[in-house]
PDB file of C-alpha atoms in Angstrom:
ATOM      1  CA  MET A  21      51.105 146.728  82.929  1.00 73.00           C
ATOM      2  CA  PRO A  22      50.067 148.668  86.034  1.00 90.00           C
ATOM      3  CA  GLU A  23      49.070 152.183  85.026  1.00 96.00           C
ATOM      4  CA  LEU A  24      48.573 155.371  87.016  1.00 98.00           C
ATOM      5  CA  PRO A  25      45.218 154.497  88.677  1.00 98.00           C
ATOM      6  CA  LEU A  26      46.434 151.098  89.890  1.00 98.00           C
ATOM      7  CA  VAL A  27      49.696 152.521  91.248  1.00 98.00           C
ATOM      8  CA  GLU A  28      47.754 155.291  92.991  1.00 98.00           C
ATOM      9  CA  LYS A  29      45.557 152.604  94.542  1.00 98.00           C
ATOM     10  CA  ALA A  30      48.708 150.838  95.768  1.00 98.00           C
ATOM     11  CA  ARG A  31      49.988 154.112  97.219  1.00 98.00           C
ATOM     12  CA  LYS A  32      46.778 154.712  99.162  1.00 98.00           C
ATOM     13  CA  GLU A  33      46.841 151.167 100.491  1.00 98.00           C
ATOM     14  CA  ALA A  34      50.473 151.570 101.545  1.00 98.00           C
ATOM     15  CA  VAL A  35      49.621 154.740 103.476  1.00 98.00           C
ATOM     16  CA  ARG A  36      46.666 153.024 105.153  1.00 98.00           C
ATOM     17  CA  ARG A  37      48.584 149.889 106.117  1.00 98.00           C
ATOM     18  CA  LEU A  38      52.134 151.108 106.663  1.00 98.00           C
ATOM     19  CA  LYS A  39      52.157 154.726 107.835  1.00 98.00           C
ATOM     20  CA  GLY A  40      53.589 155.024 111.338  1.00 98.00           C
ATOM     21  CA  ARG A  41      54.939 151.461 111.405  1.00 98.00           C
ATOM     22  CA  ARG A  42      58.586 150.688 112.131  1.00 98.00           C
ATOM     23  CA  ILE A  43      60.461 148.217 109.937  1.00 98.00           C
ATOM     24  CA  VAL A  44      61.892 145.554 112.231  1.00 98.00           C
ATOM     25  CA  ALA A  45      63.268 143.125 109.641  1.00 98.00           C
ATOM     26  CA  VAL A  46      64.241 143.308 105.974  1.00 98.00           C
ATOM     27  CA  ARG A  47      64.874 140.556 103.445  1.00 97.00           C
ATOM     28  CA  ALA A  48      66.103 141.155  99.904  1.00 97.00           C
ATOM     29  CA  VAL A  49      67.416 139.097  97.032  1.00 97.00           C
ATOM     30  CA  ARG A  50      70.333 139.876  94.773  1.00 96.00           C
ATOM     31  CA  ASP A  51      68.765 140.811  91.452  1.00 97.00           C
ATOM     32  CA  PRO A  52      70.905 142.803  88.987  1.00 96.00           C
ATOM     33  CA  ILE A  53      67.897 143.193  86.658  1.00 96.00           C
ATOM     34  CA  MET A  54      65.387 144.644  89.120  1.00 97.00           C
ATOM     35  CA  MET A  55      67.884 146.138  91.567  1.00 96.00           C
ATOM     36  CA  PRO A  56      70.970 147.041  89.540  1.00 95.00           C
ATOM     37  CA  GLY A  57      73.988 147.835  91.684  1.00 93.00           C
ATOM     38  CA  LEU A  58      72.215 146.956  94.932  1.00 96.00           C
ATOM     39  CA  GLU A  59      73.366 144.227  97.287  1.00 97.00           C
ATOM     40  CA  PRO A  60      70.849 142.708  99.737  1.00 97.00           C
ATOM     41  CA  ALA A  61      72.969 143.955 102.656  1.00 98.00           C
ATOM     42  CA  GLN A  62      72.606 147.534 101.392  1.00 98.00           C
ATOM     43  CA  VAL A  63      68.823 147.236 101.328  1.00 98.00           C
ATOM     44  CA  VAL A  64      68.752 145.759 104.833  1.00 98.00           C
ATOM     45  CA  LYS A  65      71.039 148.462 106.254  1.00 98.00           C
ATOM     46  CA  ALA A  66      69.062 151.272 104.626  1.00 98.00           C
ATOM     47  CA  LEU A  67      65.586 150.159 105.687  1.00 98.00           C
ATOM     48  CA  ARG A  68      65.789 148.166 108.922  1.00 98.00           C
ATOM     49  CA  GLY A  69      64.828 150.240 111.946  1.00 98.00           C
ATOM     50  CA  ALA A  70      63.274 153.063 109.903  1.00 98.00           C
ATOM     51  CA  THR A  71      59.704 154.255 110.433  1.00 98.00           C
ATOM     52  CA  ILE A  72      57.412 154.628 107.435  1.00 98.00           C
ATOM     53  CA  THR A  73      55.961 158.145 107.389  1.00 98.00           C
ATOM     54  CA  GLY A  74      54.008 157.954 104.134  1.00 98.00           C
ATOM     55  CA  ALA A  75      54.050 156.861 100.502  1.00 98.00           C
ATOM     56  CA  GLY A  76      54.428 158.880  97.318  1.00 98.00           C
ATOM     57  CA  ARG A  77      53.767 158.368  93.636  1.00 98.00           C
ATOM     58  CA  ARG A  78      54.557 159.990  90.343  1.00 98.00           C
ATOM     59  CA  GLY A  79      53.532 158.362  87.106  1.00 98.00           C
ATOM     60  CA  LYS A  80      53.993 154.628  87.520  1.00 98.00           C
ATOM     61  CA  PHE A  81      56.609 154.965  90.264  1.00 98.00           C
ATOM     62  CA  ILE A  82      55.765 154.530  93.945  1.00 98.00           C
ATOM     63  CA  TRP A  83      57.963 155.012  96.985  1.00 98.00           C
ATOM     64  CA  LEU A  84      57.897 154.559 100.737  1.00 98.00           C
ATOM     65  CA  GLU A  85      58.742 157.712 102.693  1.00 98.00           C
ATOM     66  CA  LEU A  86      60.807 157.051 105.821  1.00 98.00           C
ATOM     67  CA  ASP A  87      61.980 159.053 108.813  1.00 98.00           C
ATOM     68  CA  ARG A  88      65.478 158.897 107.347  1.00 98.00           C
ATOM     69  CA  ARG A  89      67.096 158.595 103.918  1.00 98.00           C
ATOM     70  CA  PRO A  90      67.367 156.774 101.548  1.00 98.00           C
ATOM     71  CA  TRP A  91      63.822 155.759 100.591  1.00 98.00           C
ATOM     72  CA  LEU A  92      62.629 152.668  98.744  1.00 98.00           C
ATOM     73  CA  LEU A  93      61.499 153.536  95.191  1.00 98.00           C
ATOM     74  CA  MET A  94      59.600 150.933  93.165  1.00 98.00           C
ATOM     75  CA  HIS A  95      58.192 150.394  89.687  1.00 98.00           C
ATOM     76  CA  PHE A  96      55.828 147.456  89.193  1.00 98.00           C
ATOM     77  CA  GLY A  97      56.774 146.765  85.575  1.00 96.00           C
ATOM     78  CA  MET A  98      54.225 144.463  83.941  1.00 94.00           C
ATOM     79  CA  THR A  99      53.476 142.071  86.793  1.00 96.00           C
ATOM     80  CA  GLY A 100      54.681 143.669  90.011  1.00 97.00           C
ATOM     81  CA  GLU A 101      52.650 144.428  93.122  1.00 98.00           C
ATOM     82  CA  LEU A 102      52.874 144.868  96.872  1.00 98.00           C
ATOM     83  CA  VAL A 103      51.610 141.797  98.730  1.00 98.00           C
ATOM     84  CA  TYR A 104      50.619 142.014 102.400  1.00 98.00           C
ATOM     85  CA  ARG A 105      50.508 139.095 104.844  1.00 98.00           C
ATOM     86  CA  ALA A 106      50.975 138.123 108.481  1.00 98.00           C
ATOM     87  CA  ALA A 107      54.601 137.621 109.515  1.00 96.00           C
ATOM     88  CA  ALA A 108      53.934 133.952 110.241  1.00 95.00           C
ATOM     89  CA  ALA A 109      52.742 133.317 106.679  1.00 97.00           C
ATOM     90  CA  PRO A 110      55.160 132.134 103.975  1.00 95.00           C
ATOM     91  CA  VAL A 111      56.906 134.706 101.811  1.00 95.00           C
ATOM     92  CA  PRO A 112      55.068 134.826  98.440  1.00 97.00           C
ATOM     93  CA  ARG A 113      56.695 133.451  95.315  1.00 96.00           C
ATOM     94  CA  HIS A 114      58.738 135.811  93.151  1.00 97.00           C
ATOM     95  CA  TRP A 115      59.421 138.233  96.000  1.00 98.00           C
ATOM     96  CA  ARG A 116      62.343 140.655  95.665  1.00 97.00           C
ATOM     97  CA  VAL A 117      62.140 142.796  98.842  1.00 98.00           C
ATOM     98  CA  ASP A 118      60.220 141.867 101.992  1.00 98.00           C
ATOM     99  CA  LEU A 119      59.629 144.164 104.975  1.00 98.00           C
ATOM    100  CA  GLU A 120      58.408 143.048 108.402  1.00 98.00           C
ATOM    101  CA  LEU A 121      56.716 145.724 110.510  1.00 98.00           C
ATOM    102  CA  ASP A 122      56.391 146.178 114.243  1.00 98.00           C
ATOM    103  CA  ASN A 123      52.716 145.149 114.198  1.00 97.00           C
ATOM    104  CA  GLY A 124      53.401 141.680 112.783  1.00 97.00           C
ATOM    105  CA  ILE A 125      52.478 142.547 109.188  1.00 97.00           C
ATOM    106  CA  CYS A 126      54.818 142.003 106.239  1.00 98.00           C
ATOM    107  CA  VAL A 127      54.776 143.617 102.819  1.00 98.00           C
ATOM    108  CA  ALA A 128      56.679 142.175  99.869  1.00 98.00           C
ATOM    109  CA  LEU A 129      57.459 143.521  96.428  1.00 98.00           C
ATOM    110  CA  VAL A 130      56.527 140.631  94.134  1.00 98.00           C
ATOM    111  CA  ASP A 131      57.281 140.543  90.411  1.00 97.00           C
ATOM    112  CA  PRO A 132      57.109 137.236  88.502  1.00 96.00           C
ATOM    113  CA  ARG A 133      58.444 138.646  85.212  1.00 96.00           C
ATOM    114  CA  ARG A 134      61.038 140.955  86.794  1.00 95.00           C
ATOM    115  CA  PHE A 135      60.347 143.933  84.541  1.00 95.00           C
ATOM    116  CA  GLY A 136      59.930 146.179  87.591  1.00 97.00           C
ATOM    117  CA  ARG A 137      62.520 148.054  89.627  1.00 97.00           C
ATOM    118  CA  ALA A 138      63.457 148.554  93.273  1.00 98.00           C
ATOM    119  CA  LEU A 139      65.939 151.328  94.026  1.00 98.00           C
ATOM    120  CA  LEU A 140      67.219 153.324  96.984  1.00 98.00           C
ATOM    121  CA  VAL A 141      67.052 157.091  96.448  1.00 98.00           C
ATOM    122  CA  ASN A 142      67.447 160.108  98.697  1.00 98.00           C
ATOM    123  CA  ASP A 143      64.835 162.282  96.986  1.00 97.00           C
ATOM    124  CA  PRO A 144      62.648 160.635  94.317  1.00 98.00           C
ATOM    125  CA  LEU A 145      61.380 163.892  92.819  1.00 97.00           C
ATOM    126  CA  THR A 146      64.836 165.312  92.120  1.00 98.00           C
ATOM    127  CA  GLU A 147      66.667 162.142  91.065  1.00 97.00           C
ATOM    128  CA  PRO A 148      66.381 159.906  87.990  1.00 97.00           C
ATOM    129  CA  PRO A 149      64.312 158.080  86.983  1.00 97.00           C
ATOM    130  CA  VAL A 150      61.406 160.050  88.535  1.00 98.00           C
ATOM    131  CA  SER A 151      62.946 163.440  87.775  1.00 98.00           C
ATOM    132  CA  GLU A 152      62.962 162.521  84.067  1.00 98.00           C
ATOM    133  CA  LEU A 153      59.201 161.974  83.902  1.00 98.00           C
ATOM    134  CA  GLY A 154      56.766 164.321  82.221  1.00 98.00           C
ATOM    135  CA  PHE A 155      53.698 165.817  83.878  1.00 98.00           C
ATOM    136  CA  ASP A 156      51.471 163.593  85.988  1.00 98.00           C
ATOM    137  CA  PRO A 157      47.868 164.031  84.761  1.00 98.00           C
ATOM    138  CA  TYR A 158      46.447 163.418  88.242  1.00 98.00           C
ATOM    139  CA  LEU A 159      48.906 165.434  90.306  1.00 98.00           C
ATOM    140  CA  ASP A 160      49.874 168.319  88.036  1.00 97.00           C
ATOM    141  CA  HIS A 161      47.907 171.178  86.553  1.00 94.00           C
ATOM    142  CA  VAL A 162      48.974 171.746  82.959  1.00 95.00           C
ATOM    143  CA  PRO A 163      47.013 174.481  81.161  1.00 96.00           C
ATOM    144  CA  GLY A 164      45.216 173.281  78.062  1.00 96.00           C
ATOM    145  CA  SER A 165      47.092 175.681  75.815  1.00 97.00           C
ATOM    146  CA  GLU A 166      50.435 174.403  77.095  1.00 98.00           C
ATOM    147  CA  PHE A 167      49.409 170.761  76.586  1.00 98.00           C
ATOM    148  CA  VAL A 168      48.101 171.457  73.074  1.00 98.00           C
ATOM    149  CA  ALA A 169      51.313 173.206  72.053  1.00 98.00           C
ATOM    150  CA  ALA A 170      53.523 170.450  73.462  1.00 98.00           C
ATOM    151  CA  LEU A 171      51.467 167.695  71.825  1.00 98.00           C
ATOM    152  CA  ARG A 172      51.353 169.357  68.400  1.00 98.00           C
ATOM    153  CA  ALA A 173      55.126 169.879  68.524  1.00 98.00           C
ATOM    154  CA  ARG A 174      55.671 166.110  68.275  1.00 98.00           C
ATOM    155  CA  ARG A 175      55.794 164.265  64.959  1.00 97.00           C
ATOM    156  CA  ALA A 176      55.188 160.691  66.191  1.00 97.00           C
ATOM    157  CA  PRO A 177      51.775 158.963  66.157  1.00 97.00           C
ATOM    158  CA  VAL A 178      49.775 160.620  68.901  1.00 98.00           C
ATOM    159  CA  LYS A 179      49.381 157.380  70.853  1.00 98.00           C
ATOM    160  CA  ALA A 180      53.157 156.937  70.955  1.00 97.00           C
ATOM    161  CA  VAL A 181      53.444 160.470  72.339  1.00 98.00           C
ATOM    162  CA  LEU A 182      51.000 159.810  75.179  1.00 98.00           C
ATOM    163  CA  LEU A 183      52.785 156.546  76.037  1.00 98.00           C
ATOM    164  CA  ASP A 184      56.116 158.372  76.272  1.00 98.00           C
ATOM    165  CA  GLN A 185      56.619 158.710  80.024  1.00 98.00           C
ATOM    166  CA  SER A 186      58.760 161.802  79.520  1.00 98.00           C
ATOM    167  CA  PHE A 187      55.644 163.449  78.082  1.00 98.00           C
ATOM    168  CA  ALA A 188      52.778 162.155  80.258  1.00 97.00           C
ATOM    169  CA  ALA A 189      53.806 160.114  83.289  1.00 98.00           C
ATOM    170  CA  GLY A 190      51.536 157.216  84.158  1.00 98.00           C
ATOM    171  CA  VAL A 191      49.625 156.858  80.887  1.00 98.00           C
ATOM    172  CA  GLY A 192      49.628 153.252  79.671  1.00 97.00           C
ATOM    173  CA  ASN A 193      48.028 151.273  76.914  1.00 97.00           C
ATOM    174  CA  TRP A 194      44.407 151.013  78.045  1.00 97.00           C
ATOM    175  CA  ILE A 195      44.286 154.612  79.257  1.00 98.00           C
ATOM    176  CA  ALA A 196      45.611 155.846  75.915  1.00 98.00           C
ATOM    177  CA  ASP A 197      43.035 153.822  73.970  1.00 98.00           C
ATOM    178  CA  GLU A 198      40.260 155.161  76.187  1.00 98.00           C
ATOM    179  CA  ILE A 199      41.444 158.725  75.700  1.00 98.00           C
ATOM    180  CA  PHE A 200      41.302 158.477  71.923  1.00 98.00           C
ATOM    181  CA  TYR A 201      37.903 156.837  72.030  1.00 97.00           C
ATOM    182  CA  GLN A 202      36.528 159.598  74.254  1.00 97.00           C
ATOM    183  CA  ALA A 203      38.243 162.342  72.240  1.00 97.00           C
ATOM    184  CA  ARG A 204      37.101 160.903  68.872  1.00 97.00           C
ATOM    185  CA  VAL A 205      40.634 161.005  67.475  1.00 97.00           C
ATOM    186  CA  SER A 206      42.479 158.159  65.764  1.00 96.00           C
ATOM    187  CA  PRO A 207      45.538 156.969  67.725  1.00 97.00           C
ATOM    188  CA  GLN A 208      47.344 156.664  64.373  1.00 96.00           C
ATOM    189  CA  ARG A 209      47.269 160.408  63.671  1.00 96.00           C
ATOM    190  CA  ARG A 210      50.604 162.192  63.677  1.00 97.00           C
ATOM    191  CA  ALA A 211      50.638 164.571  66.626  1.00 98.00           C
ATOM    192  CA  HIS A 212      51.810 167.563  64.585  1.00 98.00           C
ATOM    193  CA  ARG A 213      48.876 167.100  62.205  1.00 98.00           C
ATOM    194  CA  LEU A 214      46.241 167.383  64.930  1.00 98.00           C
ATOM    195  CA  SER A 215      44.011 170.431  64.916  1.00 98.00           C
ATOM    196  CA  VAL A 216      43.846 172.588  68.019  1.00 98.00           C
ATOM    197  CA  ALA A 217      40.317 171.278  68.602  1.00 98.00           C
ATOM    198  CA  GLU A 218      41.475 167.633  68.434  1.00 98.00           C
ATOM    199  CA  ALA A 219      44.404 168.230  70.783  1.00 98.00           C
ATOM    200  CA  THR A 220      42.093 170.057  73.166  1.00 98.00           C
ATOM    201  CA  ARG A 221      39.708 167.091  73.210  1.00 98.00           C
ATOM    202  CA  ILE A 222      42.614 164.748  73.931  1.00 98.00           C
ATOM    203  CA  HIS A 223      43.650 166.912  76.888  1.00 98.00           C
ATOM    204  CA  ALA A 224      40.134 166.925  78.317  1.00 98.00           C
ATOM    205  CA  ALA A 225      39.743 163.168  77.819  1.00 98.00           C
ATOM    206  CA  LEU A 226      43.114 162.485  79.453  1.00 98.00           C
ATOM    207  CA  LEU A 227      42.144 164.379  82.586  1.00 98.00           C
ATOM    208  CA  ASP A 228      38.672 162.820  82.735  1.00 98.00           C
ATOM    209  CA  VAL A 229      39.775 159.213  82.217  1.00 98.00           C
ATOM    210  CA  VAL A 230      42.541 159.408  84.814  1.00 98.00           C
ATOM    211  CA  ARG A 231      40.351 161.228  87.351  1.00 98.00           C
ATOM    212  CA  ILE A 232      37.439 158.803  86.991  1.00 98.00           C
ATOM    213  CA  ALA A 233      39.689 155.725  87.206  1.00 98.00           C
ATOM    214  CA  VAL A 234      41.449 157.036  90.314  1.00 98.00           C
ATOM    215  CA  MET A 235      38.167 157.995  91.993  1.00 98.00           C
ATOM    216  CA  ALA A 236      36.925 154.461  91.267  1.00 98.00           C
ATOM    217  CA  ASN A 237      40.078 153.155  93.003  1.00 97.00           C
ATOM    218  CA  ASN A 238      40.880 151.335  89.765  1.00 97.00           C
ATOM    219  CA  ASP A 239      37.797 149.140  90.236  1.00 97.00           C
ATOM    220  CA  GLU A 240      36.748 148.431  86.651  1.00 96.00           C
ATOM    221  CA  ARG A 241      33.218 147.591  87.812  1.00 96.00           C
ATOM    222  CA  LYS A 242      32.830 151.278  88.652  1.00 97.00           C
ATOM    223  CA  PHE A 243      34.105 152.559  85.305  1.00 97.00           C
ATOM    224  CA  PRO A 244      31.386 154.071  83.073  1.00 97.00           C
ATOM    225  CA  LYS A 245      29.560 151.360  81.148  1.00 97.00           C
ATOM    226  CA  THR A 246      30.108 153.273  77.904  1.00 97.00           C
ATOM    227  CA  TRP A 247      33.903 153.085  78.148  1.00 98.00           C
ATOM    228  CA  LEU A 248      35.862 151.238  75.488  1.00 97.00           C
ATOM    229  CA  PHE A 249      37.755 149.599  78.382  1.00 97.00           C
ATOM    230  CA  HIS A 250      35.058 146.963  78.909  1.00 96.00           C
ATOM    231  CA  HIS A 251      35.285 145.620  75.344  1.00 95.00           C
ATOM    232  CA  ARG A 252      38.896 146.176  74.185  1.00 95.00           C
ATOM    233  CA  TRP A 253      40.611 143.102  75.603  1.00 93.00           C
ATOM    234  CA  GLY A 254      41.661 139.967  73.736  1.00 91.00           C
ATOM    235  CA  LYS A 255      41.282 141.279  70.179  1.00 90.00           C
ATOM    236  CA  VAL A 256      37.963 139.473  69.950  1.00 92.00           C
ATOM    237  CA  LYS A 257      36.666 139.224  66.391  1.00 90.00           C
ATOM    238  CA  GLY A 258      33.475 141.217  66.004  1.00 93.00           C
ATOM    239  CA  ALA A 259      33.964 143.105  69.272  1.00 95.00           C
ATOM    240  CA  ARG A 260      31.792 146.175  69.684  1.00 95.00           C
ATOM    241  CA  THR A 261      31.497 148.976  72.188  1.00 96.00           C
ATOM    242  CA  ALA A 262      28.478 149.427  74.442  1.00 95.00           C
ATOM    243  CA  ARG A 263      27.141 151.778  71.761  1.00 94.00           C
ATOM    244  CA  GLY A 264      27.471 149.067  69.116  1.00 94.00           C
ATOM    245  CA  GLU A 265      30.479 150.557  67.339  1.00 95.00           C
ATOM    246  CA  PRO A 266      32.875 148.035  65.742  1.00 96.00           C
ATOM    247  CA  ILE A 267      36.258 147.902  67.493  1.00 96.00           C
ATOM    248  CA  ARG A 268      39.348 147.786  65.298  1.00 94.00           C
ATOM    249  CA  PHE A 269      42.609 146.218  66.480  1.00 95.00           C
ATOM    250  CA  GLY A 270      46.137 146.857  65.329  1.00 94.00           C
ATOM    251  CA  VAL A 271      49.548 148.072  66.442  1.00 95.00           C
ATOM    252  CA  VAL A 272      50.347 151.750  66.998  1.00 94.00           C
ATOM    253  CA  GLY A 273      53.621 152.921  68.471  1.00 87.00           C
ATOM    254  CA  GLY A 274      54.636 149.310  68.993  1.00 91.00           C
ATOM    255  CA  ARG A 275      51.631 148.578  71.207  1.00 93.00           C
ATOM    256  CA  THR A 276      48.470 146.575  70.623  1.00 94.00           C
ATOM    257  CA  THR A 277      45.736 149.132  70.058  1.00 96.00           C
ATOM    258  CA  ALA A 278      41.942 149.103  70.072  1.00 96.00           C
ATOM    259  CA  TRP A 279      40.061 151.988  68.477  1.00 94.00           C
ATOM    260  CA  VAL A 280      36.758 152.900  66.928  1.00 95.00           C
ATOM    261  CA  ARG A 281      36.122 154.501  63.576  1.00 86.00           C
ATOM    262  CA  ALA A 282      32.674 155.776  64.448  1.00 51.00           C
ATOM    263  CA  SER A 283      32.667 159.188  62.804  1.00 47.00           C
ATOM    264  CA  PRO A 284      34.575 161.251  60.226  1.00 43.00           C
ATOM    265  CA  ALA A 285      36.637 162.651  63.133  1.00 42.00           C
ATOM    266  CA  LEU A 286      38.210 159.230  63.552  1.00 39.00           C
ATOM    267  CA  GLY A 287      39.328 158.927  59.964  1.00 36.00           C
TER     268      GLY A 287
END
């Protein structure tokens, strides 16, 4: 599933490619799963003729800012993305919304599995679902003491807490696993049983992992070679980290989880 760094990459690309362009044509499908309550004609009327002035993001949500309201708000779900092409090229498979710009470029929201969303909203930050999100670890400054108190107030496994978008917007499965590896805390621990020192390490690791991944533009080749990320995929038997630590696999908070029991702190 696209997580914060990938969605931020998509936002930057949208600004680079779309800012200042006028939408000259709009195509949309009727999809009550991805676009509940929206008819294609509504999407066309709202977007055609508008000029794109920027793009915003919070958590895993991204939106196009226009010179009028409403704006197009999107969530990529598990398999969604924005696909760019020349207007003369065929529309990609699994498209849901397709915009043609005044410079002959088109951008389509594509989602094969249809777990994403496309909505029209007047102000993303003050309307659900974005207004219901927790803090964004890249955009928002949350003091360590405030984070520690909020985390230790929860009783669920700490990984489940970090994956709760109403707590930390944009954190997904691989980011959470990396955080616990860097913080030397088991993802199975109950949040309210964490020490202040453990919760503080989780906060620091959260900020570092998100910052590094965003600065790398979500290019995994630029992630630190010591990260768990490079070795956590596929539940490979005998998998080890770059440091030679055995990787354990299981399910925590309903999600496949990779972690390392490399020291007493991980017990």
